[in-house]
Amino acid sequence: MEDEAPRTFEERRRCSISNIEALVMKRYVVKTDRCGDIVIHVQGDVSQQDKRAVFLTVHDLGCNHYSFEDFINKPCMSDIKERSIFIHVDVPGHEDNADPLPESFQFPSLQTLGEDLLAVLDFVKVKYVIGLGEGAGANVLARFGLAHPQRTLGLILINCTGSATTVKD
């Protein structure tokens, strides 16, 4: 096995910056037509989307982006994390330390949330994504995939049900 040639300072600097970009989460507020403000957290460098898989994550009820952030930051996910970009969606009212939603706020349906996720992709200038969702978030992403198949490379849907299930099921 041949030894690799030593990397230049500039190559090491770029590699370090790339690794730091993958660790840093950037928070944005996306204004949508029908769902109000949607908070997103971008993990990775979106400018690298042509070289990496881009995942759009949507959490279950009562959770927020931390459920997927914790999963992605597990040591067993390090290889995937290095080759991917994650856009974590916080459904309105579910972001950290969220103020109560105003009485006048009409909470959007799962269908409306799914359709309006296009605004998130347009905001961060992402061409297409792989959806990763759990529970209600999986349902939202299924609707997103049906509404916007040209922007969806695939869907990973965990516990995606159209109705409530019981222990018996």
Short mmCIF file of C-alpha atoms in Angstrom, two decimals:
data_model
loop_
_atom_site.label_atom_id
_atom_site.label_comp_id
_atom_site.label_asym_id
_atom_site.label_seq_id
_atom_site.Cartn_x
_atom_site.Cartn_y
_atom_site.Cartn_z
CA MET A 1 0.00 0.00 0.00
CA GLU A 2 1.43 3.33 -1.04
CA ASP A 3 1.65 6.24 1.33
CA GLU A 4 -0.59 9.14 0.49
CA ALA A 5 1.16 12.33 -0.45
CA PRO A 6 0.96 14.87 2.34
CA ARG A 7 -1.88 17.30 1.88
CA THR A 8 -1.19 20.97 1.51
CA PHE A 9 -2.23 23.40 4.18
CA GLU A 10 -5.05 24.63 1.93
CA GLU A 11 -6.39 21.08 1.41
CA ARG A 12 -6.33 20.43 5.16
CA ARG A 13 -8.06 23.77 5.80
CA ARG A 14 -10.84 23.00 3.31
CA CYS A 15 -11.33 19.54 4.79
CA SER A 16 -11.55 21.00 8.30
CA ILE A 17 -14.06 23.63 7.19
CA SER A 18 -16.14 20.94 5.48
CA ASN A 19 -16.15 18.82 8.65
CA ILE A 20 -17.14 21.82 10.78
CA GLU A 21 -19.95 22.72 8.34
CA ALA A 22 -21.37 19.20 8.82
CA LEU A 23 -21.45 19.69 12.59
CA VAL A 24 -22.90 23.20 12.67
CA MET A 25 -26.66 23.60 12.63
CA LYS A 26 -28.05 26.71 11.02
CA ARG A 27 -31.52 27.87 12.06
CA TYR A 28 -33.85 29.61 9.62
CA VAL A 29 -37.46 30.76 9.70
CA VAL A 30 -39.32 30.06 6.46
CA LYS A 31 -42.47 32.05 5.74
CA THR A 32 -45.11 29.93 4.01
CA ASP A 33 -48.39 30.88 2.38
CA ARG A 34 -50.67 28.62 4.42
CA CYS A 35 -48.70 27.25 7.38
CA GLY A 36 -47.27 30.43 8.83
CA ASP A 37 -43.62 30.42 9.85
CA ILE A 38 -41.80 27.08 9.74
CA VAL A 39 -38.51 26.83 11.63
CA ILE A 40 -35.88 24.67 9.98
CA HIS A 41 -32.42 23.58 11.07
CA VAL A 42 -29.89 22.80 8.34
CA GLN A 43 -27.12 20.37 9.22
CA GLY A 44 -24.44 20.43 6.53
CA ASP A 45 -23.44 22.65 3.64
CA VAL A 46 -26.34 23.07 1.19
CA SER A 47 -23.94 24.39 -1.46
CA GLN A 48 -22.64 20.80 -1.68
CA GLN A 49 -26.05 19.34 -2.61
CA ASP A 50 -24.80 18.09 -6.00
CA LYS A 51 -22.25 15.89 -4.21
CA ARG A 52 -24.34 14.75 -1.24
CA ALA A 53 -27.70 13.24 -0.40
CA VAL A 54 -30.13 15.81 0.99
CA PHE A 55 -32.60 14.57 3.60
CA LEU A 56 -35.71 16.46 4.69
CA THR A 57 -36.79 15.30 8.16
CA VAL A 58 -40.18 15.83 9.79
CA HIS A 59 -40.79 14.72 13.38
CA ASP A 60 -43.79 13.09 15.10
CA LEU A 61 -46.31 14.90 17.29
CA GLY A 62 -44.89 16.19 20.55
CA CYS A 63 -41.32 16.06 19.22
CA ASN A 64 -39.13 18.48 17.31
CA HIS A 65 -35.97 18.42 15.21
CA TYR A 66 -33.95 17.04 18.15
CA SER A 67 -35.42 13.57 17.62
CA PHE A 68 -33.68 13.34 14.24
CA GLU A 69 -30.62 15.33 15.28
CA ASP A 70 -29.97 12.84 18.10
CA PHE A 71 -30.37 9.93 15.66
CA ILE A 72 -28.07 11.45 13.04
CA ASN A 73 -25.39 12.30 15.60
CA LYS A 74 -25.05 8.67 16.75
CA PRO A 75 -21.58 7.25 16.02
CA CYS A 76 -23.04 4.56 13.74
CA MET A 77 -24.40 7.34 11.47
CA SER A 78 -21.06 9.13 11.01
CA ASP A 79 -20.39 7.77 7.50
CA ILE A 80 -23.85 8.76 6.28
CA LYS A 81 -23.64 12.13 8.03
CA GLU A 82 -20.37 12.94 6.25
CA ARG A 83 -21.98 12.31 2.85
CA SER A 84 -25.32 13.99 3.52
CA ILE A 85 -27.11 17.22 4.30
CA PHE A 86 -30.09 17.26 6.65
CA ILE A 87 -32.88 19.81 6.68
CA HIS A 88 -34.84 19.33 9.90
CA VAL A 89 -38.35 20.81 10.01
CA ASP A 90 -40.00 21.94 13.24
CA VAL A 91 -43.76 21.85 12.72
CA PRO A 92 -45.35 25.15 13.88
CA GLY A 93 -45.51 25.31 17.67
CA HIS A 94 -43.02 22.44 18.16
CA GLU A 95 -39.76 24.38 18.05
CA ASP A 96 -37.64 24.65 21.20
CA ASN A 97 -39.10 27.03 23.80
CA ALA A 98 -41.94 27.87 21.43
CA ASP A 99 -44.45 30.45 22.56
CA PRO A 100 -48.03 29.22 22.55
CA LEU A 101 -49.61 29.63 19.14
CA PRO A 102 -52.01 32.58 18.99
CA GLU A 103 -55.72 31.82 19.43
CA SER A 104 -56.28 33.05 15.88
CA PHE A 105 -53.74 30.58 14.40
CA GLN A 106 -55.43 27.99 12.21
CA PHE A 107 -53.22 24.90 12.54
CA PRO A 108 -52.61 23.49 9.06
CA SER A 109 -53.78 20.04 8.02
CA LEU A 110 -51.28 17.28 7.29
CA GLN A 111 -52.05 17.81 3.60
CA THR A 112 -51.34 21.54 3.79
CA LEU A 113 -48.10 20.95 5.71
CA GLY A 114 -46.99 18.45 3.08
CA GLU A 115 -47.76 20.78 0.21
CA ASP A 116 -46.13 23.80 1.88
CA LEU A 117 -42.82 21.99 2.50
CA LEU A 118 -41.98 23.05 -1.04
CA ALA A 119 -41.40 26.54 0.39
CA VAL A 120 -38.66 25.06 2.60
CA LEU A 121 -36.85 23.54 -0.39
CA ASP A 122 -37.18 26.76 -2.36
CA PHE A 123 -35.94 28.82 0.61
CA VAL A 124 -32.69 26.83 0.92
CA LYS A 125 -32.48 26.39 -2.87
CA VAL A 126 -32.50 22.59 -2.80
CA LYS A 127 -33.54 20.77 -5.98
CA TYR A 128 -34.76 17.49 -4.48
CA VAL A 129 -34.71 15.55 -1.26
CA ILE A 130 -35.09 12.19 0.38
CA GLY A 131 -37.84 12.48 2.97
CA LEU A 132 -37.29 10.94 6.41
CA GLY A 133 -40.26 11.09 8.74
CA GLU A 134 -41.78 9.44 11.77
CA GLY A 135 -45.45 9.17 12.77
CA ALA A 136 -47.33 12.32 11.78
CA GLY A 137 -44.14 13.59 10.14
CA ALA A 138 -44.08 10.49 7.93
CA ASN A 139 -47.68 11.21 6.95
CA VAL A 140 -46.76 14.81 6.08
CA LEU A 141 -43.83 13.61 3.94
CA ALA A 142 -46.00 11.04 2.14
CA ARG A 143 -48.31 13.89 1.17
CA PHE A 144 -45.29 16.00 0.15
CA GLY A 145 -44.08 13.17 -2.10
CA LEU A 146 -47.48 12.86 -3.76
CA ALA A 147 -47.83 16.63 -4.24
CA HIS A 148 -44.25 17.18 -5.45
CA PRO A 149 -42.88 13.97 -7.02
CA GLN A 150 -40.41 15.94 -9.16
CA ARG A 151 -38.69 17.19 -5.97
CA THR A 152 -38.73 13.81 -4.16
CA LEU A 153 -35.99 11.22 -4.73
CA GLY A 154 -37.40 8.84 -2.15
CA LEU A 155 -39.18 8.54 1.17
CA ILE A 156 -38.28 6.73 4.38
CA LEU A 157 -41.50 6.65 6.38
CA ILE A 158 -41.51 5.21 9.91
CA ASN A 159 -44.87 4.34 11.47
CA CYS A 160 -46.75 6.18 8.74
CA THR A 161 -50.41 5.49 9.37
CA GLY A 162 -53.52 7.14 8.03
CA SER A 163 -55.46 6.46 11.21
CA ALA A 164 -54.80 5.77 14.87
CA THR A 165 -53.55 2.30 15.77
CA THR A 166 -53.91 0.37 18.97
CA VAL A 167 -51.79 -2.18 20.80
CA LYS A 168 -54.01 -4.85 19.22
CA ASP A 169 -52.91 -3.81 15.73
#
